[in-house]
Short mmCIF file of the C-alpha atoms (twelve columns), coordinates in Angstrom:
data_MODEL
# 
_entry.id   MODEL 
# 
loop_
_atom_site.group_PDB 
_atom_site.id 
_atom_site.type_symbol 
_atom_site.label_atom_id 
_atom_site.label_alt_id 
_atom_site.label_comp_id 
_atom_site.label_asym_id 
_atom_site.label_seq_id 
_atom_site.Cartn_x 
_atom_site.Cartn_y 
_atom_site.Cartn_z 
_atom_site.pdbx_PDB_model_num 
ATOM 1   C CA . MET A 1   52.055 74.067 -60.885 1 
ATOM 2   C CA . ASN A 2   53.986 72.137 -58.227 1 
ATOM 3   C CA . LYS A 3   55.051 68.512 -58.495 1 
ATOM 4   C CA . LEU A 4   52.120 67.074 -56.562 1 
ATOM 5   C CA . GLN A 5   49.601 69.006 -58.611 1 
ATOM 6   C CA . THR A 6   51.282 67.730 -61.774 1 
ATOM 7   C CA . TYR A 7   50.950 64.178 -60.489 1 
ATOM 8   C CA . LEU A 8   47.278 64.726 -59.632 1 
ATOM 9   C CA . THR A 9   46.672 65.978 -63.167 1 
ATOM 10  C CA . GLU A 10  48.518 63.038 -64.713 1 
ATOM 11  C CA . ALA A 11  46.464 60.611 -62.607 1 
ATOM 12  C CA . GLY A 12  43.231 62.175 -63.842 1 
ATOM 13  C CA . VAL A 13  42.049 63.738 -60.587 1 
ATOM 14  C CA . PRO A 14  39.450 66.401 -61.476 1 
ATOM 15  C CA . ALA A 15  40.795 69.947 -61.216 1 
ATOM 16  C CA . GLU A 16  38.077 70.990 -58.772 1 
ATOM 17  C CA . LEU A 17  39.438 68.442 -56.262 1 
ATOM 18  C CA . HIS A 18  43.063 69.562 -56.468 1 
ATOM 19  C CA . ALA A 19  42.910 72.159 -53.702 1 
ATOM 20  C CA . HIS A 20  41.418 69.724 -51.198 1 
ATOM 21  C CA . ALA A 21  43.782 66.940 -52.265 1 
ATOM 22  C CA . LEU A 22  46.878 69.147 -51.976 1 
ATOM 23  C CA . ALA A 23  45.849 70.411 -48.539 1 
ATOM 24  C CA . SER A 24  45.467 66.855 -47.271 1 
ATOM 25  C CA . LEU A 25  48.669 65.561 -48.882 1 
ATOM 26  C CA . GLN A 26  50.814 68.466 -47.738 1 
ATOM 27  C CA . SER A 27  49.527 68.336 -44.159 1 
ATOM 28  C CA . ALA A 28  51.408 65.027 -43.820 1 
ATOM 29  C CA . ARG A 29  54.762 66.528 -44.764 1 
ATOM 30  C CA . LYS A 30  55.880 68.068 -41.464 1 
ATOM 31  C CA . PRO A 31  54.956 65.181 -39.110 1 
ATOM 32  C CA . ALA A 32  56.286 62.587 -41.571 1 
ATOM 33  C CA . LEU A 33  59.636 64.380 -41.875 1 
ATOM 34  C CA . ILE A 34  59.949 64.772 -38.103 1 
ATOM 35  C CA . ARG A 35  59.380 61.043 -37.755 1 
ATOM 36  C CA . PHE A 36  61.894 60.350 -40.518 1 
ATOM 37  C CA . TRP A 37  64.709 62.385 -38.981 1 
ATOM 38  C CA . LEU A 38  63.993 61.098 -35.479 1 
ATOM 39  C CA . GLY A 39  63.923 57.604 -36.915 1 
ATOM 40  C CA . LEU A 40  67.517 57.999 -38.075 1 
ATOM 41  C CA . THR A 41  68.578 58.015 -34.426 1 
ATOM 42  C CA . ALA A 42  66.455 54.956 -33.538 1 
ATOM 43  C CA . PRO A 43  69.087 52.268 -34.373 1 
ATOM 44  C CA . ILE A 44  71.479 53.842 -31.854 1 
ATOM 45  C CA . VAL A 45  68.913 54.732 -29.184 1 
ATOM 46  C CA . TRP A 46  67.385 51.254 -29.334 1 
ATOM 47  C CA . LEU A 47  70.750 49.647 -28.639 1 
ATOM 48  C CA . PHE A 48  70.450 51.075 -25.139 1 
ATOM 49  C CA . ILE A 49  66.687 50.640 -24.765 1 
ATOM 50  C CA . ALA A 50  66.737 46.977 -25.817 1 
ATOM 51  C CA . ALA A 51  69.601 46.245 -23.426 1 
ATOM 52  C CA . LEU A 52  67.803 47.745 -20.410 1 
ATOM 53  C CA . LEU A 53  64.158 46.759 -20.911 1 
ATOM 54  C CA . PRO A 54  62.682 43.922 -18.839 1 
ATOM 55  C CA . ARG A 55  61.475 40.981 -20.925 1 
ATOM 56  C CA . LYS A 56  57.869 41.443 -19.750 1 
ATOM 57  C CA . ALA A 57  57.629 44.981 -21.188 1 
ATOM 58  C CA . GLU A 58  55.074 45.640 -23.959 1 
ATOM 59  C CA . GLN A 59  55.598 49.409 -24.348 1 
ATOM 60  C CA . LEU A 60  58.132 52.042 -23.410 1 
ATOM 61  C CA . PRO A 61  57.728 54.443 -20.479 1 
ATOM 62  C CA . ARG A 62  56.145 57.773 -21.340 1 
ATOM 63  C CA . TRP A 63  59.441 59.672 -21.410 1 
ATOM 64  C CA . LEU A 64  60.658 57.400 -24.216 1 
ATOM 65  C CA . ARG A 65  57.335 57.353 -26.062 1 
ATOM 66  C CA . TRP A 66  58.714 58.908 -29.281 1 
ATOM 67  C CA . TYR A 67  60.715 55.731 -29.815 1 
ATOM 68  C CA . ASP A 68  57.811 53.461 -28.930 1 
ATOM 69  C CA . ASN A 69  55.873 51.253 -31.344 1 
ATOM 70  C CA . ASN A 70  52.236 51.582 -32.341 1 
ATOM 71  C CA . ILE A 71  51.764 47.796 -32.122 1 
ATOM 72  C CA . SER A 72  54.151 46.326 -29.559 1 
ATOM 73  C CA . ILE A 73  57.861 46.615 -28.956 1 
ATOM 74  C CA . ASN A 74  57.920 42.816 -29.248 1 
ATOM 75  C CA . GLY A 75  56.882 42.745 -32.904 1 
ATOM 76  C CA . ASP A 76  53.710 42.334 -34.900 1 
ATOM 77  C CA . ARG A 77  53.652 38.619 -35.580 1 
ATOM 78  C CA . SER A 78  51.920 37.227 -32.501 1 
ATOM 79  C CA . ASP A 79  48.509 35.539 -32.735 1 
ATOM 80  C CA . TRP A 80  45.149 37.287 -32.829 1 
ATOM 81  C CA . ALA A 81  42.155 36.584 -30.588 1 
ATOM 82  C CA . LEU A 82  38.511 37.660 -30.804 1 
ATOM 83  C CA . ILE A 83  37.597 39.338 -27.505 1 
ATOM 84  C CA . ASP A 84  34.202 41.030 -27.021 1 
ATOM 85  C CA . GLY A 85  33.749 41.126 -30.768 1 
ATOM 86  C CA . GLN A 86  37.092 42.843 -31.354 1 
ATOM 87  C CA . HIS A 87  40.232 41.386 -32.914 1 
ATOM 88  C CA . VAL A 88  43.017 41.795 -30.369 1 
ATOM 89  C CA . ARG A 89  46.683 40.982 -30.893 1 
ATOM 90  C CA . MET A 90  47.927 38.728 -28.121 1 
ATOM 91  C CA . PRO A 91  51.201 39.466 -26.304 1 
ATOM 92  C CA . ALA A 92  54.268 37.938 -27.916 1 
ATOM 93  C CA . PRO A 93  55.466 34.681 -26.336 1 
ATOM 94  C CA . ASP A 94  58.799 34.496 -24.542 1 
ATOM 95  C CA . GLU A 95  60.182 32.116 -27.130 1 
ATOM 96  C CA . ASP A 96  60.312 32.077 -30.907 1 
ATOM 97  C CA . VAL A 97  57.368 30.346 -32.568 1 
ATOM 98  C CA . VAL A 98  57.048 29.383 -36.232 1 
ATOM 99  C CA . HIS A 99  53.603 29.847 -37.767 1 
ATOM 100 C CA . ASP A 100 52.076 27.386 -40.229 1 
ATOM 101 C CA . ASP A 101 53.220 29.583 -43.117 1 
ATOM 102 C CA . GLY A 102 56.831 29.342 -41.942 1 
ATOM 103 C CA . GLN A 103 57.013 32.857 -40.556 1 
ATOM 104 C CA . HIS A 104 58.807 33.340 -37.246 1 
ATOM 105 C CA . VAL A 105 57.269 35.406 -34.463 1 
ATOM 106 C CA . SER A 106 60.735 36.716 -33.657 1 
ATOM 107 C CA . TYR A 107 62.380 39.363 -35.806 1 
ATOM 108 C CA . TRP A 108 65.736 37.682 -35.169 1 
ATOM 109 C CA . PRO A 109 65.180 33.909 -35.076 1 
ATOM 110 C CA . PRO A 110 65.719 31.804 -33.122 1 
ATOM 111 C CA . TYR A 111 65.885 34.318 -30.248 1 
ATOM 112 C CA . SER A 112 62.832 35.195 -28.163 1 
ATOM 113 C CA . PRO A 113 60.884 38.183 -29.554 1 
ATOM 114 C CA . ARG A 114 61.323 39.713 -26.111 1 
ATOM 115 C CA . SER A 115 65.103 39.573 -26.213 1 
ATOM 116 C CA . PHE A 116 67.683 42.170 -27.283 1 
ATOM 117 C CA . LEU A 117 68.283 41.463 -30.985 1 
ATOM 118 C CA . PRO A 118 64.644 41.002 -32.114 1 
ATOM 119 C CA . ARG A 119 63.558 44.139 -30.249 1 
ATOM 120 C CA . TRP A 120 66.422 46.176 -31.694 1 
ATOM 121 C CA . ASN A 121 65.714 44.927 -35.222 1 
ATOM 122 C CA . PHE A 122 61.971 45.564 -35.083 1 
ATOM 123 C CA . ASN A 123 62.008 48.946 -33.314 1 
ATOM 124 C CA . GLY A 124 65.378 50.333 -34.258 1 
ATOM 125 C CA . ILE A 125 65.590 49.230 -37.882 1 
ATOM 126 C CA . ARG A 126 62.306 48.043 -39.387 1 
ATOM 127 C CA . ASN A 127 59.461 49.955 -37.712 1 
ATOM 128 C CA . ARG A 128 61.079 53.058 -36.289 1 
ATOM 129 C CA . CYS A 129 59.039 55.499 -34.177 1 
ATOM 130 C CA . GLY A 130 55.796 53.686 -34.961 1 
ATOM 131 C CA . TRP A 131 54.002 55.355 -32.041 1 
ATOM 132 C CA . LEU A 132 54.472 58.725 -33.701 1 
ATOM 133 C CA . ALA A 133 53.081 57.345 -36.966 1 
ATOM 134 C CA . LYS A 134 49.838 56.485 -35.183 1 
ATOM 135 C CA . LYS A 135 49.793 59.655 -33.064 1 
ATOM 136 C CA . TRP A 136 49.962 61.826 -36.204 1 
ATOM 137 C CA . ALA A 137 47.729 59.568 -38.300 1 
ATOM 138 C CA . GLN A 138 44.342 60.515 -39.710 1 
ATOM 139 C CA . PRO A 139 41.505 58.490 -38.132 1 
ATOM 140 C CA . LEU A 140 39.334 56.470 -40.501 1 
ATOM 141 C CA . GLU A 141 36.881 55.051 -37.966 1 
ATOM 142 C CA . SER A 142 33.698 56.542 -39.419 1 
ATOM 143 C CA . ILE A 143 34.099 55.397 -43.022 1 
ATOM 144 C CA . ALA A 144 32.684 52.210 -44.516 1 
ATOM 145 C CA . TYR A 145 34.800 49.083 -44.952 1 
ATOM 146 C CA . ARG A 146 34.341 46.131 -47.285 1 
ATOM 147 C CA . ALA A 147 36.240 42.862 -46.974 1 
ATOM 148 C CA . GLY A 148 38.382 44.497 -44.302 1 
ATOM 149 C CA . LEU A 149 39.501 47.403 -46.514 1 
ATOM 150 C CA . PRO A 150 38.269 51.006 -46.642 1 
ATOM 151 C CA . VAL A 151 35.621 51.952 -49.179 1 
ATOM 152 C CA . LEU A 152 37.291 54.737 -51.132 1 
ATOM 153 C CA . ASP A 153 35.587 58.029 -51.939 1 
ATOM 154 C CA . GLY A 154 37.598 58.083 -55.130 1 
ATOM 155 C CA . GLU A 155 40.545 56.484 -56.860 1 
ATOM 156 C CA . TRP A 156 42.448 57.666 -59.906 1 
ATOM 157 C CA . GLY A 157 45.399 56.508 -61.972 1 
ATOM 158 C CA . ASN A 158 46.631 52.929 -62.104 1 
ATOM 159 C CA . PRO A 159 45.605 50.671 -59.167 1 
ATOM 160 C CA . ASP A 160 48.158 48.047 -60.236 1 
ATOM 161 C CA . ILE A 161 51.319 50.122 -59.834 1 
ATOM 162 C CA . GLY A 162 54.200 48.473 -58.053 1 
ATOM 163 C CA . ARG A 163 57.713 47.249 -58.534 1 
ATOM 164 C CA . GLN A 164 56.931 45.988 -62.024 1 
ATOM 165 C CA . VAL A 165 54.214 48.453 -63.073 1 
ATOM 166 C CA . MET A 166 55.040 52.154 -63.358 1 
ATOM 167 C CA . GLY A 167 52.513 54.921 -62.892 1 
ATOM 168 C CA . ILE A 168 50.547 57.005 -60.393 1 
ATOM 169 C CA . ARG A 169 47.819 55.946 -58.000 1 
ATOM 170 C CA . VAL A 170 45.742 58.426 -56.020 1 
ATOM 171 C CA . ALA A 171 43.194 57.401 -53.367 1 
ATOM 172 C CA . CYS A 172 40.838 59.269 -51.070 1 
ATOM 173 C CA . ALA A 173 38.750 58.004 -48.137 1 
ATOM 174 C CA . GLY A 174 36.973 60.121 -45.557 1 
ATOM 175 C CA . GLY A 175 38.559 63.241 -47.022 1 
ATOM 176 C CA . VAL A 176 42.066 61.817 -46.465 1 
ATOM 177 C CA . TRP A 177 44.369 61.519 -49.484 1 
ATOM 178 C CA . GLN A 178 47.318 59.403 -50.594 1 
ATOM 179 C CA . LEU A 179 49.428 59.655 -53.757 1 
ATOM 180 C CA . VAL A 180 51.876 56.933 -54.839 1 
ATOM 181 C CA . ARG A 181 54.097 57.141 -57.920 1 
ATOM 182 C CA . THR A 182 56.496 54.561 -59.305 1 
ATOM 183 C CA . SER A 183 59.056 55.142 -62.055 1 
ATOM 184 C CA . ARG A 184 62.075 53.424 -63.562 1 
ATOM 185 C CA . LEU A 185 65.483 54.474 -62.248 1 
ATOM 186 C CA . TRP A 186 68.915 52.836 -62.670 1 
ATOM 187 C CA . GLY A 187 67.308 49.578 -63.757 1 
ATOM 188 C CA . GLY A 188 65.173 49.447 -60.608 1 
ATOM 189 C CA . THR A 189 62.053 51.144 -59.282 1 
ATOM 190 C CA . LYS A 190 61.803 54.526 -57.602 1 
ATOM 191 C CA . THR A 191 58.748 54.948 -55.380 1 
ATOM 192 C CA . GLU A 192 57.273 58.217 -54.108 1 
ATOM 193 C CA . ASN A 193 54.563 58.127 -51.463 1 
ATOM 194 C CA . TYR A 194 52.828 61.248 -50.107 1 
ATOM 195 C CA . GLY A 195 49.976 62.023 -47.746 1 
ATOM 196 C CA . PHE A 196 48.318 59.457 -45.481 1 
ATOM 197 C CA . GLU A 197 48.419 55.731 -46.122 1 
ATOM 198 C CA . VAL A 198 44.744 55.227 -46.891 1 
ATOM 199 C CA . LEU A 199 45.551 52.132 -48.916 1 
ATOM 200 C CA . ASN A 200 47.039 50.402 -45.866 1 
ATOM 201 C CA . ALA A 201 44.094 51.036 -43.537 1 
ATOM 202 C CA . ASN A 202 41.924 48.093 -42.468 1 
ATOM 203 C CA . THR A 203 39.194 47.200 -39.995 1 
ATOM 204 C CA . ILE A 204 41.771 46.535 -37.268 1 
ATOM 205 C CA . ASP A 205 43.931 49.627 -37.853 1 
ATOM 206 C CA . ARG A 206 41.288 52.234 -38.691 1 
ATOM 207 C CA . PHE A 207 43.733 55.038 -39.339 1 
ATOM 208 C CA . ALA A 208 46.056 56.262 -42.086 1 
ATOM 209 C CA . THR A 209 49.613 56.990 -41.048 1 
ATOM 210 C CA . CYS A 210 51.420 60.026 -42.394 1 
ATOM 211 C CA . THR A 211 54.055 59.510 -45.061 1 
ATOM 212 C CA . TRP A 212 56.335 61.745 -47.125 1 
ATOM 213 C CA . THR A 213 58.676 59.561 -49.120 1 
ATOM 214 C CA . ALA A 214 60.148 61.440 -52.039 1 
ATOM 215 C CA . TRP A 215 62.797 58.795 -52.679 1 
ATOM 216 C CA . SER A 216 62.687 55.041 -52.196 1 
ATOM 217 C CA . TRP A 217 64.525 52.698 -54.562 1 
ATOM 218 C CA . LYS A 218 64.542 48.953 -55.073 1 
ATOM 219 C CA . GLY A 219 66.729 47.100 -57.516 1 
ATOM 220 C CA . PRO A 220 65.471 44.849 -60.311 1 
ATOM 221 C CA . LYS A 221 63.328 41.977 -59.108 1 
ATOM 222 C CA . LYS A 222 65.132 38.686 -59.482 1 
# 
């Protein structure tokens, strides 16, 4: 029994679903790892991209698409608008704006989100190779949604896991699976995340991006 199957068993997923769950989870491994290793070069590559891009740019040219973003190279904090019944993210302004909740549009305030440092921070550090994440995602357009979130076919384990709550959570929607496990390590929290991010899908982003995180650690919450 491999590690993922052990986790499925511990979460209480019925044995007859294991084969389907494992096939879905493991299909995310190769694309997620390609994105991970390519993402390691993004901080360096984006030093050059951010220096050469015109301020009006929203996406990268096709030959640089692997380093592009699935939202916008200018960040994901601009306003939304309802156009023809669809929620559409508006282009980022050419100056930093502070929302009512105190959040800056820019990823390097007070500079314009279309300038060098915010673009490098968002694309080279925080959201690396986001275009690939969407390209290799599993579509969730045909499933039902409630309150903006996908209606799951099944969920097992502890839905409250997180930085303070240890355990395993398994979710499935539209035949697409995700497994998340948290455990204590060195006084902090180790997180494992496998499969496709069903739990992050919503009515705007109707897809589940691939993930294969065997090791992510955060220190004790202060």
